[in-house]
Amino acid sequence: MPRIGTSDLDVFPLSLGGNVFGWTADREESLAILDAHAEGGGDFIDTADTYMASVPGLNGGESETLIGEWFTSRGSRDSTVLATKVSRHPEFKGLGAANIAAAADASLARLQTDRIDLYWAHYEDPETPLEETAEAFDKLVRAGKVRYIGLSNFAIESIERYLEVADAHGWARPVALQPHYNLVHRNDVEENWVPLAEREQLSLIPYYALASGFLTGKYREKDDHEGAVRAKAATKYVSPQGLAIVDALEEIGRAHDASIATTALAWLKAKPTVAAPIASASRVGQVADLVAVGRVDLTADEVARLDEVSAWDPSARNPSA
């Protein structure tokens, strides 16, 4: 069980993403997905107050509401590590102190719980001083509403500044970072985020761990699954290098009786700074491949092979970026 940074949060090595609940997964399917995740050993859920405000007809908070219903109906809150985010909900935009406090209370109500285990600053807020943001998060920790905090989509310079501010005032320090990181999107993370995480004892909890589905092997042609919700995002990775990565995942996966998706997650799991990659499922049948990462440990040679095939190639149409 990996531990998140300097916290006492020990988690299953896969975080179930809640970005589809109430959207491509309706209520019934969402609850079934959460059940299957728990039955497969999963205990870590990642959501956000803004999911899925970007979808026409939705308002934001739908994912949290469904997770809260699941907690209450299944009695599963105490066995789950819960992460959610603030700064993008239509009613709670930014990282001002009053907004963070109000957004946290709204999330707690939707989630039907009295605490958030890991509260992410979802995106930077250039209009609010970091001192104000850091103090606001610290107050939530001191009040017991939040156990630990993390930073998502922050520039490296801003992360370093946040740590300086928190240390100078004795405020709660982030324990984790959430970057976009996978086999087709590596360079920036490994050059900048990983050294910072190692130096500051922070864990990485990467999103887009399966590259919008490309690393499941479903999208081998530009026109595969035309019209599917995530097809456009996935097929942008279709290139000679991208397809070589999928081929390598498929071959390595056979040695472990594992799918392409499971093997891609296992590569992330093998990285020393990664606590748990985030991946979502729109159908309950997809959950098995996600939780299977708990049993798959790649050899050093297998990790090295995937490192090599996914390394930045200046001649590739879609190089690992």
PDB file of C-alpha atoms in Angstrom:
ATOM      1  CA  MET A   1       0.000   0.000   0.000  1.00  0.00           C
ATOM      2  CA  PRO A   2       1.731   3.208  -1.115  1.00  0.00           C
ATOM      3  CA  ARG A   3       1.763   6.142   1.301  1.00  0.00           C
ATOM      4  CA  ILE A   4       0.936   9.619   0.016  1.00  0.00           C
ATOM      5  CA  GLY A   5       3.905  11.888   0.711  1.00  0.00           C
ATOM      6  CA  THR A   6       4.480  12.621   4.393  1.00  0.00           C
ATOM      7  CA  SER A   7       0.838  11.920   5.288  1.00  0.00           C
ATOM      8  CA  ASP A   8      -0.539   8.846   7.028  1.00  0.00           C
ATOM      9  CA  LEU A   9      -2.739   8.024   4.024  1.00  0.00           C
ATOM     10  CA  ASP A  10      -1.956   4.516   2.804  1.00  0.00           C
ATOM     11  CA  VAL A  11      -3.830   3.785  -0.407  1.00  0.00           C
ATOM     12  CA  PHE A  12      -4.459   1.125  -3.015  1.00  0.00           C
ATOM     13  CA  PRO A  13      -2.152   1.903  -5.978  1.00  0.00           C
ATOM     14  CA  LEU A  14      -5.012   3.169  -8.163  1.00  0.00           C
ATOM     15  CA  SER A  15      -7.268   6.158  -7.624  1.00  0.00           C
ATOM     16  CA  LEU A  16     -10.722   5.857  -9.179  1.00  0.00           C
ATOM     17  CA  GLY A  17     -11.501   9.053 -11.061  1.00  0.00           C
ATOM     18  CA  GLY A  18     -14.950  10.511 -10.499  1.00  0.00           C
ATOM     19  CA  ASN A  19     -14.965  12.724 -13.587  1.00  0.00           C
ATOM     20  CA  VAL A  20     -17.554  10.547 -15.375  1.00  0.00           C
ATOM     21  CA  PHE A  21     -20.094  10.102 -12.573  1.00  0.00           C
ATOM     22  CA  GLY A  22     -23.379  11.696 -13.513  1.00  0.00           C
ATOM     23  CA  TRP A  23     -22.138  12.194 -17.075  1.00  0.00           C
ATOM     24  CA  THR A  24     -21.065   9.218 -19.224  1.00  0.00           C
ATOM     25  CA  ALA A  25     -21.914   7.012 -16.247  1.00  0.00           C
ATOM     26  CA  ASP A  26     -25.449   7.595 -14.985  1.00  0.00           C
ATOM     27  CA  ARG A  27     -26.491   7.167 -11.363  1.00  0.00           C
ATOM     28  CA  GLU A  28     -27.007   3.409 -11.496  1.00  0.00           C
ATOM     29  CA  GLU A  29     -23.794   2.769 -13.404  1.00  0.00           C
ATOM     30  CA  SER A  30     -21.797   5.132 -11.164  1.00  0.00           C
ATOM     31  CA  LEU A  31     -22.863   3.307  -8.015  1.00  0.00           C
ATOM     32  CA  ALA A  32     -22.076  -0.041  -9.644  1.00  0.00           C
ATOM     33  CA  ILE A  33     -18.615   1.218 -10.647  1.00  0.00           C
ATOM     34  CA  LEU A  34     -17.929   2.360  -7.093  1.00  0.00           C
ATOM     35  CA  ASP A  35     -19.074  -1.038  -5.787  1.00  0.00           C
ATOM     36  CA  ALA A  36     -16.829  -2.910  -8.210  1.00  0.00           C
ATOM     37  CA  HIS A  37     -13.870  -0.694  -7.345  1.00  0.00           C
ATOM     38  CA  ALA A  38     -14.274  -1.424  -3.633  1.00  0.00           C
ATOM     39  CA  GLU A  39     -14.845  -5.139  -4.222  1.00  0.00           C
ATOM     40  CA  GLY A  40     -11.618  -5.235  -6.229  1.00  0.00           C
ATOM     41  CA  GLY A  41      -9.623  -3.787  -3.344  1.00  0.00           C
ATOM     42  CA  GLY A  42      -9.790  -0.118  -4.323  1.00  0.00           C
ATOM     43  CA  ASP A  43     -10.030   2.411  -1.511  1.00  0.00           C
ATOM     44  CA  PHE A  44      -9.025   5.740  -3.098  1.00  0.00           C
ATOM     45  CA  ILE A  45     -11.452   8.009  -4.992  1.00  0.00           C
ATOM     46  CA  ASP A  46     -10.596  11.300  -6.707  1.00  0.00           C
ATOM     47  CA  THR A  47     -13.261  13.802  -7.725  1.00  0.00           C
ATOM     48  CA  ALA A  48     -13.824  17.583  -7.917  1.00  0.00           C
ATOM     49  CA  ASP A  49     -16.571  20.025  -7.068  1.00  0.00           C
ATOM     50  CA  THR A  50     -16.682  21.186 -10.698  1.00  0.00           C
ATOM     51  CA  TYR A  51     -17.423  17.743 -12.198  1.00  0.00           C
ATOM     52  CA  MET A  52     -19.280  18.016 -14.573  1.00  0.00           C
ATOM     53  CA  ALA A  53     -20.134  21.708 -14.874  1.00  0.00           C
ATOM     54  CA  SER A  54     -18.624  21.805 -18.372  1.00  0.00           C
ATOM     55  CA  VAL A  55     -21.306  19.461 -19.705  1.00  0.00           C
ATOM     56  CA  PRO A  56     -24.457  21.161 -21.016  1.00  0.00           C
ATOM     57  CA  GLY A  57     -27.337  20.650 -18.621  1.00  0.00           C
ATOM     58  CA  LEU A  58     -25.121  19.894 -15.609  1.00  0.00           C
ATOM     59  CA  ASN A  59     -24.175  22.324 -12.857  1.00  0.00           C
ATOM     60  CA  GLY A  60     -21.118  20.878 -11.148  1.00  0.00           C
ATOM     61  CA  GLY A  61     -21.171  18.755  -8.015  1.00  0.00           C
ATOM     62  CA  GLU A  62     -22.941  15.807  -9.647  1.00  0.00           C
ATOM     63  CA  SER A  63     -19.961  13.497  -9.104  1.00  0.00           C
ATOM     64  CA  GLU A  64     -19.614  14.453  -5.441  1.00  0.00           C
ATOM     65  CA  THR A  65     -23.342  13.958  -4.907  1.00  0.00           C
ATOM     66  CA  LEU A  66     -23.260  10.416  -6.289  1.00  0.00           C
ATOM     67  CA  ILE A  67     -20.172   9.531  -4.273  1.00  0.00           C
ATOM     68  CA  GLY A  68     -21.887  10.891  -1.157  1.00  0.00           C
ATOM     69  CA  GLU A  69     -24.931   8.747  -1.878  1.00  0.00           C
ATOM     70  CA  TRP A  70     -22.652   5.735  -2.253  1.00  0.00           C
ATOM     71  CA  PHE A  71     -20.869   6.480   1.043  1.00  0.00           C
ATOM     72  CA  THR A  72     -24.157   6.662   2.926  1.00  0.00           C
ATOM     73  CA  SER A  73     -25.913   3.734   1.281  1.00  0.00           C
ATOM     74  CA  ARG A  74     -22.925   1.409   1.539  1.00  0.00           C
ATOM     75  CA  GLY A  75     -21.451   2.607   4.843  1.00  0.00           C
ATOM     76  CA  SER A  76     -18.101   2.906   3.088  1.00  0.00           C
ATOM     77  CA  ARG A  77     -16.813   6.322   4.089  1.00  0.00           C
ATOM     78  CA  ASP A  78     -14.397   5.143   6.773  1.00  0.00           C
ATOM     79  CA  SER A  79     -12.814   2.571   4.451  1.00  0.00           C
ATOM     80  CA  THR A  80     -12.239   5.107   1.656  1.00  0.00           C
ATOM     81  CA  VAL A  81      -9.589   7.772   1.104  1.00  0.00           C
ATOM     82  CA  LEU A  82     -11.471  10.688  -0.426  1.00  0.00           C
ATOM     83  CA  ALA A  83      -9.916  13.407  -2.559  1.00  0.00           C
ATOM     84  CA  THR A  84     -11.768  16.338  -4.090  1.00  0.00           C
ATOM     85  CA  LYS A  85     -10.853  19.725  -5.535  1.00  0.00           C
ATOM     86  CA  VAL A  86     -11.637  23.430  -5.335  1.00  0.00           C
ATOM     87  CA  SER A  87     -11.333  26.469  -7.657  1.00  0.00           C
ATOM     88  CA  ARG A  88     -13.423  25.644 -10.741  1.00  0.00           C
ATOM     89  CA  HIS A  89     -17.031  25.200  -9.557  1.00  0.00           C
ATOM     90  CA  PRO A  90     -19.233  27.881 -11.184  1.00  0.00           C
ATOM     91  CA  GLU A  91     -20.317  29.141  -7.753  1.00  0.00           C
ATOM     92  CA  PHE A  92     -16.889  28.831  -6.126  1.00  0.00           C
ATOM     93  CA  LYS A  93     -14.266  30.040  -8.550  1.00  0.00           C
ATOM     94  CA  GLY A  94     -10.720  30.799  -7.487  1.00  0.00           C
ATOM     95  CA  LEU A  95      -8.612  30.258  -4.394  1.00  0.00           C
ATOM     96  CA  GLY A  96      -9.611  33.207  -2.255  1.00  0.00           C
ATOM     97  CA  ALA A  97     -10.004  32.453   1.445  1.00  0.00           C
ATOM     98  CA  ALA A  98     -13.769  32.946   1.633  1.00  0.00           C
ATOM     99  CA  ASN A  99     -14.282  30.897  -1.512  1.00  0.00           C
ATOM    100  CA  ILE A 100     -12.184  27.968  -0.274  1.00  0.00           C
ATOM    101  CA  ALA A 101     -14.096  27.876   3.011  1.00  0.00           C
ATOM    102  CA  ALA A 102     -17.515  28.012   1.317  1.00  0.00           C
ATOM    103  CA  ALA A 103     -16.563  25.487  -1.385  1.00  0.00           C
ATOM    104  CA  ALA A 104     -15.281  23.019   1.216  1.00  0.00           C
ATOM    105  CA  ASP A 105     -18.553  23.184   3.148  1.00  0.00           C
ATOM    106  CA  ALA A 106     -20.537  22.678  -0.066  1.00  0.00           C
ATOM    107  CA  SER A 107     -18.407  19.662  -0.999  1.00  0.00           C
ATOM    108  CA  LEU A 108     -18.754  18.157   2.460  1.00  0.00           C
ATOM    109  CA  ALA A 109     -22.534  18.464   2.221  1.00  0.00           C
ATOM    110  CA  ARG A 110     -22.691  16.832  -1.211  1.00  0.00           C
ATOM    111  CA  LEU A 111     -20.300  14.088  -0.160  1.00  0.00           C
ATOM    112  CA  GLN A 112     -22.277  13.450   3.056  1.00  0.00           C
ATOM    113  CA  THR A 113     -19.125  13.415   5.149  1.00  0.00           C
ATOM    114  CA  ASP A 114     -17.420  15.508   7.822  1.00  0.00           C
ATOM    115  CA  ARG A 115     -13.911  15.510   6.334  1.00  0.00           C
ATOM    116  CA  ILE A 116     -11.982  15.448   3.088  1.00  0.00           C
ATOM    117  CA  ASP A 117      -8.858  13.298   3.253  1.00  0.00           C
ATOM    118  CA  LEU A 118      -6.986  15.090   0.453  1.00  0.00           C
ATOM    119  CA  TYR A 119      -8.164  18.514  -0.723  1.00  0.00           C
ATOM    120  CA  TRP A 120      -6.678  19.686  -3.996  1.00  0.00           C
ATOM    121  CA  ALA A 121      -6.190  23.229  -5.190  1.00  0.00           C
ATOM    122  CA  HIS A 122      -7.441  22.343  -8.655  1.00  0.00           C
ATOM    123  CA  TYR A 123      -5.837  25.173 -10.653  1.00  0.00           C
ATOM    124  CA  GLU A 124      -3.768  28.209  -9.819  1.00  0.00           C
ATOM    125  CA  ASP A 125      -5.502  31.493  -9.097  1.00  0.00           C
ATOM    126  CA  PRO A 126      -3.176  34.298 -10.235  1.00  0.00           C
ATOM    127  CA  GLU A 127      -5.492  36.925  -8.760  1.00  0.00           C
ATOM    128  CA  THR A 128      -5.139  35.634  -5.197  1.00  0.00           C
ATOM    129  CA  PRO A 129      -1.889  35.817  -3.192  1.00  0.00           C
ATOM    130  CA  LEU A 130      -0.504  32.408  -2.319  1.00  0.00           C
ATOM    131  CA  GLU A 131      -0.337  33.507   1.302  1.00  0.00           C
ATOM    132  CA  GLU A 132      -4.120  33.899   1.387  1.00  0.00           C
ATOM    133  CA  THR A 133      -4.677  30.524  -0.254  1.00  0.00           C
ATOM    134  CA  ALA A 134      -2.197  28.673   1.955  1.00  0.00           C
ATOM    135  CA  GLU A 135      -3.648  30.155   5.128  1.00  0.00           C
ATOM    136  CA  ALA A 136      -7.188  29.245   4.053  1.00  0.00           C
ATOM    137  CA  PHE A 137      -6.226  25.616   3.477  1.00  0.00           C
ATOM    138  CA  ASP A 138      -4.391  25.555   6.798  1.00  0.00           C
ATOM    139  CA  LYS A 139      -7.535  26.744   8.597  1.00  0.00           C
ATOM    140  CA  LEU A 140      -9.497  23.862   7.078  1.00  0.00           C
ATOM    141  CA  VAL A 141      -6.863  21.404   8.298  1.00  0.00           C
ATOM    142  CA  ARG A 142      -6.874  22.910  11.794  1.00  0.00           C
ATOM    143  CA  ALA A 143     -10.678  22.750  11.839  1.00  0.00           C
ATOM    144  CA  GLY A 144     -10.599  19.054  10.995  1.00  0.00           C
ATOM    145  CA  LYS A 145     -12.565  19.482   7.771  1.00  0.00           C
ATOM    146  CA  VAL A 146      -9.525  18.558   5.676  1.00  0.00           C
ATOM    147  CA  ARG A 147      -6.758  16.130   6.598  1.00  0.00           C
ATOM    148  CA  TYR A 148      -4.168  16.945   3.921  1.00  0.00           C
ATOM    149  CA  ILE A 149      -3.805  19.232   0.938  1.00  0.00           C
ATOM    150  CA  GLY A 150      -2.395  18.856  -2.565  1.00  0.00           C
ATOM    151  CA  LEU A 151      -1.675  21.013  -5.614  1.00  0.00           C
ATOM    152  CA  SER A 152      -2.987  20.198  -9.080  1.00  0.00           C
ATOM    153  CA  ASN A 153      -1.995  21.932 -12.317  1.00  0.00           C
ATOM    154  CA  PHE A 154       0.325  24.413 -10.593  1.00  0.00           C
ATOM    155  CA  ALA A 155       3.473  25.658 -12.302  1.00  0.00           C
ATOM    156  CA  ILE A 156       6.681  24.400 -10.712  1.00  0.00           C
ATOM    157  CA  GLU A 157       7.584  27.916  -9.575  1.00  0.00           C
ATOM    158  CA  SER A 158       4.209  28.264  -7.870  1.00  0.00           C
ATOM    159  CA  ILE A 159       4.579  24.927  -6.092  1.00  0.00           C
ATOM    160  CA  GLU A 160       7.977  25.956  -4.781  1.00  0.00           C
ATOM    161  CA  ARG A 161       6.588  29.307  -3.652  1.00  0.00           C
ATOM    162  CA  TYR A 162       3.641  27.638  -1.920  1.00  0.00           C
ATOM    163  CA  LEU A 163       6.010  25.378   0.012  1.00  0.00           C
ATOM    164  CA  GLU A 164       8.108  28.377   1.045  1.00  0.00           C
ATOM    165  CA  VAL A 165       5.056  30.269   2.276  1.00  0.00           C
ATOM    166  CA  ALA A 166       3.658  27.284   4.174  1.00  0.00           C
ATOM    167  CA  ASP A 167       7.001  26.562   5.838  1.00  0.00           C
ATOM    168  CA  ALA A 168       7.577  30.196   6.757  1.00  0.00           C
ATOM    169  CA  HIS A 169       4.237  30.419   8.578  1.00  0.00           C
ATOM    170  CA  GLY A 170       4.022  26.884   9.910  1.00  0.00           C
ATOM    171  CA  TRP A 171       0.929  26.203   7.806  1.00  0.00           C
ATOM    172  CA  ALA A 172      -0.155  22.844   6.420  1.00  0.00           C
ATOM    173  CA  ARG A 173       2.207  21.695   3.714  1.00  0.00           C
ATOM    174  CA  PRO A 174       1.040  19.958   0.526  1.00  0.00           C
ATOM    175  CA  VAL A 175       1.698  16.222   0.533  1.00  0.00           C
ATOM    176  CA  ALA A 176       0.958  15.513  -3.127  1.00  0.00           C
ATOM    177  CA  LEU A 177       0.985  16.913  -6.646  1.00  0.00           C
ATOM    178  CA  GLN A 178      -1.375  16.023  -9.490  1.00  0.00           C
ATOM    179  CA  PRO A 179       0.246  16.324 -12.926  1.00  0.00           C
ATOM    180  CA  HIS A 180      -0.761  15.065 -16.363  1.00  0.00           C
ATOM    181  CA  TYR A 181       1.543  12.051 -16.642  1.00  0.00           C
ATOM    182  CA  ASN A 182       1.475   8.861 -18.686  1.00  0.00           C
ATOM    183  CA  LEU A 183       3.501   6.962 -21.299  1.00  0.00           C
ATOM    184  CA  VAL A 184       2.642   9.466 -24.048  1.00  0.00           C
ATOM    185  CA  HIS A 185       3.088  12.558 -21.874  1.00  0.00           C
ATOM    186  CA  ARG A 186       6.313  12.306 -19.884  1.00  0.00           C
ATOM    187  CA  ASN A 187       8.953  14.920 -20.546  1.00  0.00           C
ATOM    188  CA  ASP A 188       7.817  17.916 -18.509  1.00  0.00           C
ATOM    189  CA  VAL A 189       6.859  15.767 -15.536  1.00  0.00           C
ATOM    190  CA  GLU A 190      10.106  13.830 -15.402  1.00  0.00           C
ATOM    191  CA  GLU A 191      12.277  16.873 -15.980  1.00  0.00           C
ATOM    192  CA  ASN A 192      10.551  19.170 -13.483  1.00  0.00           C
ATOM    193  CA  TRP A 193       7.893  17.588 -11.277  1.00  0.00           C
ATOM    194  CA  VAL A 194       9.724  14.391 -10.340  1.00  0.00           C
ATOM    195  CA  PRO A 195      12.890  16.099  -9.016  1.00  0.00           C
ATOM    196  CA  LEU A 196      10.733  18.496  -6.983  1.00  0.00           C
ATOM    197  CA  ALA A 197       8.641  15.651  -5.594  1.00  0.00           C
ATOM    198  CA  GLU A 198      11.756  13.708  -4.609  1.00  0.00           C
ATOM    199  CA  ARG A 199      13.348  16.731  -2.965  1.00  0.00           C
ATOM    200  CA  GLU A 200      10.243  17.769  -1.022  1.00  0.00           C
ATOM    201  CA  GLN A 201       8.893  14.270  -0.190  1.00  0.00           C
ATOM    202  CA  LEU A 202       5.753  14.786  -2.241  1.00  0.00           C
ATOM    203  CA  SER A 203       3.816  12.042  -4.016  1.00  0.00           C
ATOM    204  CA  LEU A 204       2.591  12.280  -7.583  1.00  0.00           C
ATOM    205  CA  ILE A 205      -0.989  11.238  -8.254  1.00  0.00           C
ATOM    206  CA  PRO A 206      -1.164  11.551 -12.048  1.00  0.00           C
ATOM    207  CA  TYR A 207      -4.329  12.236 -14.013  1.00  0.00           C
ATOM    208  CA  TYR A 208      -4.962  11.139 -17.617  1.00  0.00           C
ATOM    209  CA  ALA A 209      -3.081   7.992 -16.641  1.00  0.00           C
ATOM    210  CA  LEU A 210      -4.535   6.202 -19.676  1.00  0.00           C
ATOM    211  CA  ALA A 211      -4.288   9.183 -22.060  1.00  0.00           C
ATOM    212  CA  SER A 212      -8.059   9.560 -22.471  1.00  0.00           C
ATOM    213  CA  GLY A 213      -8.307   5.870 -23.321  1.00  0.00           C
ATOM    214  CA  PHE A 214      -5.507   5.672 -25.882  1.00  0.00           C
ATOM    215  CA  LEU A 215      -3.447   3.489 -23.543  1.00  0.00           C
ATOM    216  CA  THR A 216      -6.220   0.922 -23.408  1.00  0.00           C
ATOM    217  CA  GLY A 217      -5.409  -0.074 -27.000  1.00  0.00           C
ATOM    218  CA  LYS A 218      -8.894   0.794 -28.247  1.00  0.00           C
ATOM    219  CA  TYR A 219      -7.781   3.621 -30.515  1.00  0.00           C
ATOM    220  CA  ARG A 220      -5.301   2.350 -33.090  1.00  0.00           C
ATOM    221  CA  GLU A 221      -6.710   4.327 -36.011  1.00  0.00           C
ATOM    222  CA  LYS A 222      -7.670   7.984 -36.307  1.00  0.00           C
ATOM    223  CA  ASP A 223     -11.268   7.080 -37.079  1.00  0.00           C
ATOM    224  CA  ASP A 224     -11.669   4.404 -34.399  1.00  0.00           C
ATOM    225  CA  HIS A 225     -14.783   5.003 -32.315  1.00  0.00           C
ATOM    226  CA  GLU A 226     -15.737   8.096 -34.273  1.00  0.00           C
ATOM    227  CA  GLY A 227     -18.254  10.085 -32.263  1.00  0.00           C
ATOM    228  CA  ALA A 228     -17.280   8.597 -28.895  1.00  0.00           C
ATOM    229  CA  VAL A 229     -16.998  11.151 -26.113  1.00  0.00           C
ATOM    230  CA  ARG A 230     -13.256  10.745 -25.604  1.00  0.00           C
ATOM    231  CA  ALA A 231     -12.242   9.530 -29.055  1.00  0.00           C
ATOM    232  CA  LYS A 232     -10.974  12.897 -30.254  1.00  0.00           C
ATOM    233  CA  ALA A 233      -8.697  13.270 -27.225  1.00  0.00           C
ATOM    234  CA  ALA A 234      -7.429   9.699 -27.531  1.00  0.00           C
ATOM    235  CA  THR A 235      -6.768   9.533 -31.253  1.00  0.00           C
ATOM    236  CA  LYS A 236      -4.453  12.543 -31.186  1.00  0.00           C
ATOM    237  CA  TYR A 237      -1.862  10.101 -29.860  1.00  0.00           C
ATOM    238  CA  VAL A 238      -2.130   7.826 -32.906  1.00  0.00           C
ATOM    239  CA  SER A 239       1.373   7.994 -34.417  1.00  0.00           C
ATOM    240  CA  PRO A 240       4.158   5.482 -35.127  1.00  0.00           C
ATOM    241  CA  GLN A 241       5.563   6.044 -31.659  1.00  0.00           C
ATOM    242  CA  GLY A 242       2.169   5.916 -29.963  1.00  0.00           C
ATOM    243  CA  LEU A 243       1.307   2.647 -31.663  1.00  0.00           C
ATOM    244  CA  ALA A 244       4.732   1.219 -30.773  1.00  0.00           C
ATOM    245  CA  ILE A 245       3.998   2.032 -27.124  1.00  0.00           C
ATOM    246  CA  VAL A 246       0.672   0.203 -27.295  1.00  0.00           C
ATOM    247  CA  ASP A 247       2.333  -2.794 -28.973  1.00  0.00           C
ATOM    248  CA  ALA A 248       4.964  -2.957 -26.225  1.00  0.00           C
ATOM    249  CA  LEU A 249       2.290  -2.726 -23.535  1.00  0.00           C
ATOM    250  CA  GLU A 250       0.369  -5.546 -25.157  1.00  0.00           C
ATOM    251  CA  GLU A 251       3.425  -7.824 -25.327  1.00  0.00           C
ATOM    252  CA  ILE A 252       4.546  -7.078 -21.768  1.00  0.00           C
ATOM    253  CA  GLY A 253       0.997  -7.482 -20.515  1.00  0.00           C
ATOM    254  CA  ARG A 254       0.805 -11.029 -21.864  1.00  0.00           C
ATOM    255  CA  ALA A 255       3.600 -12.050 -19.508  1.00  0.00           C
ATOM    256  CA  HIS A 256       1.482 -10.897 -16.576  1.00  0.00           C
ATOM    257  CA  ASP A 257      -1.922 -11.989 -17.923  1.00  0.00           C
ATOM    258  CA  ALA A 258      -2.761  -8.292 -17.897  1.00  0.00           C
ATOM    259  CA  SER A 259      -4.500  -5.956 -20.317  1.00  0.00           C
ATOM    260  CA  ILE A 260      -2.849  -3.042 -22.124  1.00  0.00           C
ATOM    261  CA  ALA A 261      -4.568  -0.630 -19.728  1.00  0.00           C
ATOM    262  CA  THR A 262      -3.429  -2.498 -16.620  1.00  0.00           C
ATOM    263  CA  THR A 263       0.143  -2.593 -17.917  1.00  0.00           C
ATOM    264  CA  ALA A 264       0.148   1.137 -18.633  1.00  0.00           C
ATOM    265  CA  LEU A 265      -0.999   1.783 -15.069  1.00  0.00           C
ATOM    266  CA  ALA A 266       1.634  -0.641 -13.762  1.00  0.00           C
ATOM    267  CA  TRP A 267       4.340   1.401 -15.518  1.00  0.00           C
ATOM    268  CA  LEU A 268       3.211   4.473 -13.594  1.00  0.00           C
ATOM    269  CA  LYS A 269       2.970   2.476 -10.370  1.00  0.00           C
ATOM    270  CA  ALA A 270       6.607   1.455 -10.833  1.00  0.00           C
ATOM    271  CA  LYS A 271       7.795   5.073 -10.769  1.00  0.00           C
ATOM    272  CA  PRO A 272       9.198   5.876  -7.290  1.00  0.00           C
ATOM    273  CA  THR A 273       7.390   9.187  -6.824  1.00  0.00           C
ATOM    274  CA  VAL A 274       3.976   7.915  -7.961  1.00  0.00           C
ATOM    275  CA  ALA A 275       1.567   6.878  -5.209  1.00  0.00           C
ATOM    276  CA  ALA A 276      -1.464   6.047  -7.332  1.00  0.00           C
ATOM    277  CA  PRO A 277      -2.405   6.975 -10.897  1.00  0.00           C
ATOM    278  CA  ILE A 278      -5.955   8.209 -11.490  1.00  0.00           C
ATOM    279  CA  ALA A 279      -8.147   6.389 -14.008  1.00  0.00           C
ATOM    280  CA  SER A 280     -11.890   6.413 -14.535  1.00  0.00           C
ATOM    281  CA  ALA A 281     -14.450   3.919 -15.828  1.00  0.00           C
ATOM    282  CA  SER A 282     -17.700   4.729 -17.608  1.00  0.00           C
ATOM    283  CA  ARG A 283     -18.900   1.121 -17.401  1.00  0.00           C
ATOM    284  CA  VAL A 284     -18.629  -1.370 -14.585  1.00  0.00           C
ATOM    285  CA  GLY A 285     -16.948  -3.849 -16.926  1.00  0.00           C
ATOM    286  CA  GLN A 286     -13.935  -1.532 -17.210  1.00  0.00           C
ATOM    287  CA  VAL A 287     -13.152  -1.570 -13.496  1.00  0.00           C
ATOM    288  CA  ALA A 288     -11.435  -4.964 -13.434  1.00  0.00           C
ATOM    289  CA  ASP A 289      -8.589  -3.715 -15.631  1.00  0.00           C
ATOM    290  CA  LEU A 290      -8.066  -0.748 -13.318  1.00  0.00           C
ATOM    291  CA  VAL A 291      -7.908  -2.596 -10.001  1.00  0.00           C
ATOM    292  CA  ALA A 292      -5.781  -5.350 -11.594  1.00  0.00           C
ATOM    293  CA  VAL A 293      -2.830  -2.964 -11.266  1.00  0.00           C
ATOM    294  CA  GLY A 294      -2.709  -3.990  -7.621  1.00  0.00           C
ATOM    295  CA  ARG A 295      -1.406  -7.434  -8.597  1.00  0.00           C
ATOM    296  CA  VAL A 296       0.881  -6.476 -11.502  1.00  0.00           C
ATOM    297  CA  ASP A 297       4.487  -5.566 -10.779  1.00  0.00           C
ATOM    298  CA  LEU A 298       6.637  -4.965 -13.835  1.00  0.00           C
ATOM    299  CA  THR A 299      10.251  -6.079 -13.865  1.00  0.00           C
ATOM    300  CA  ALA A 300      13.038  -3.514 -14.131  1.00  0.00           C
ATOM    301  CA  ASP A 301      13.665  -4.669 -17.708  1.00  0.00           C
ATOM    302  CA  GLU A 302      10.001  -4.204 -18.624  1.00  0.00           C
ATOM    303  CA  VAL A 303       9.937  -0.711 -17.170  1.00  0.00           C
ATOM    304  CA  ALA A 304      13.147   0.115 -19.047  1.00  0.00           C
ATOM    305  CA  ARG A 305      11.664  -1.146 -22.309  1.00  0.00           C
ATOM    306  CA  LEU A 306       8.591   1.051 -21.893  1.00  0.00           C
ATOM    307  CA  ASP A 307      10.832   3.974 -20.940  1.00  0.00           C
ATOM    308  CA  GLU A 308      12.780   3.479 -24.149  1.00  0.00           C
ATOM    309  CA  VAL A 309       9.854   3.109 -26.540  1.00  0.00           C
ATOM    310  CA  SER A 310       8.076   6.139 -25.063  1.00  0.00           C
ATOM    311  CA  ALA A 311      11.109   8.437 -24.877  1.00  0.00           C
ATOM    312  CA  TRP A 312      10.839  11.707 -26.781  1.00  0.00           C
ATOM    313  CA  ASP A 313      11.412  11.190 -30.465  1.00  0.00           C
ATOM    314  CA  PRO A 314      11.878  14.440 -32.433  1.00  0.00           C
ATOM    315  CA  SER A 315      10.832  12.689 -35.646  1.00  0.00           C
ATOM    316  CA  ALA A 316       7.566  11.378 -34.176  1.00  0.00           C
ATOM    317  CA  ARG A 317       4.374  13.111 -35.161  1.00  0.00           C
ATOM    318  CA  ASN A 318       3.070  13.033 -31.582  1.00  0.00           C
ATOM    319  CA  PRO A 319       6.150  12.684 -29.354  1.00  0.00           C
ATOM    320  CA  SER A 320       5.838  12.007 -25.665  1.00  0.00           C
ATOM    321  CA  ALA A 321       5.447  15.540 -24.367  1.00  0.00           C
TER     322      ALA A 321
END
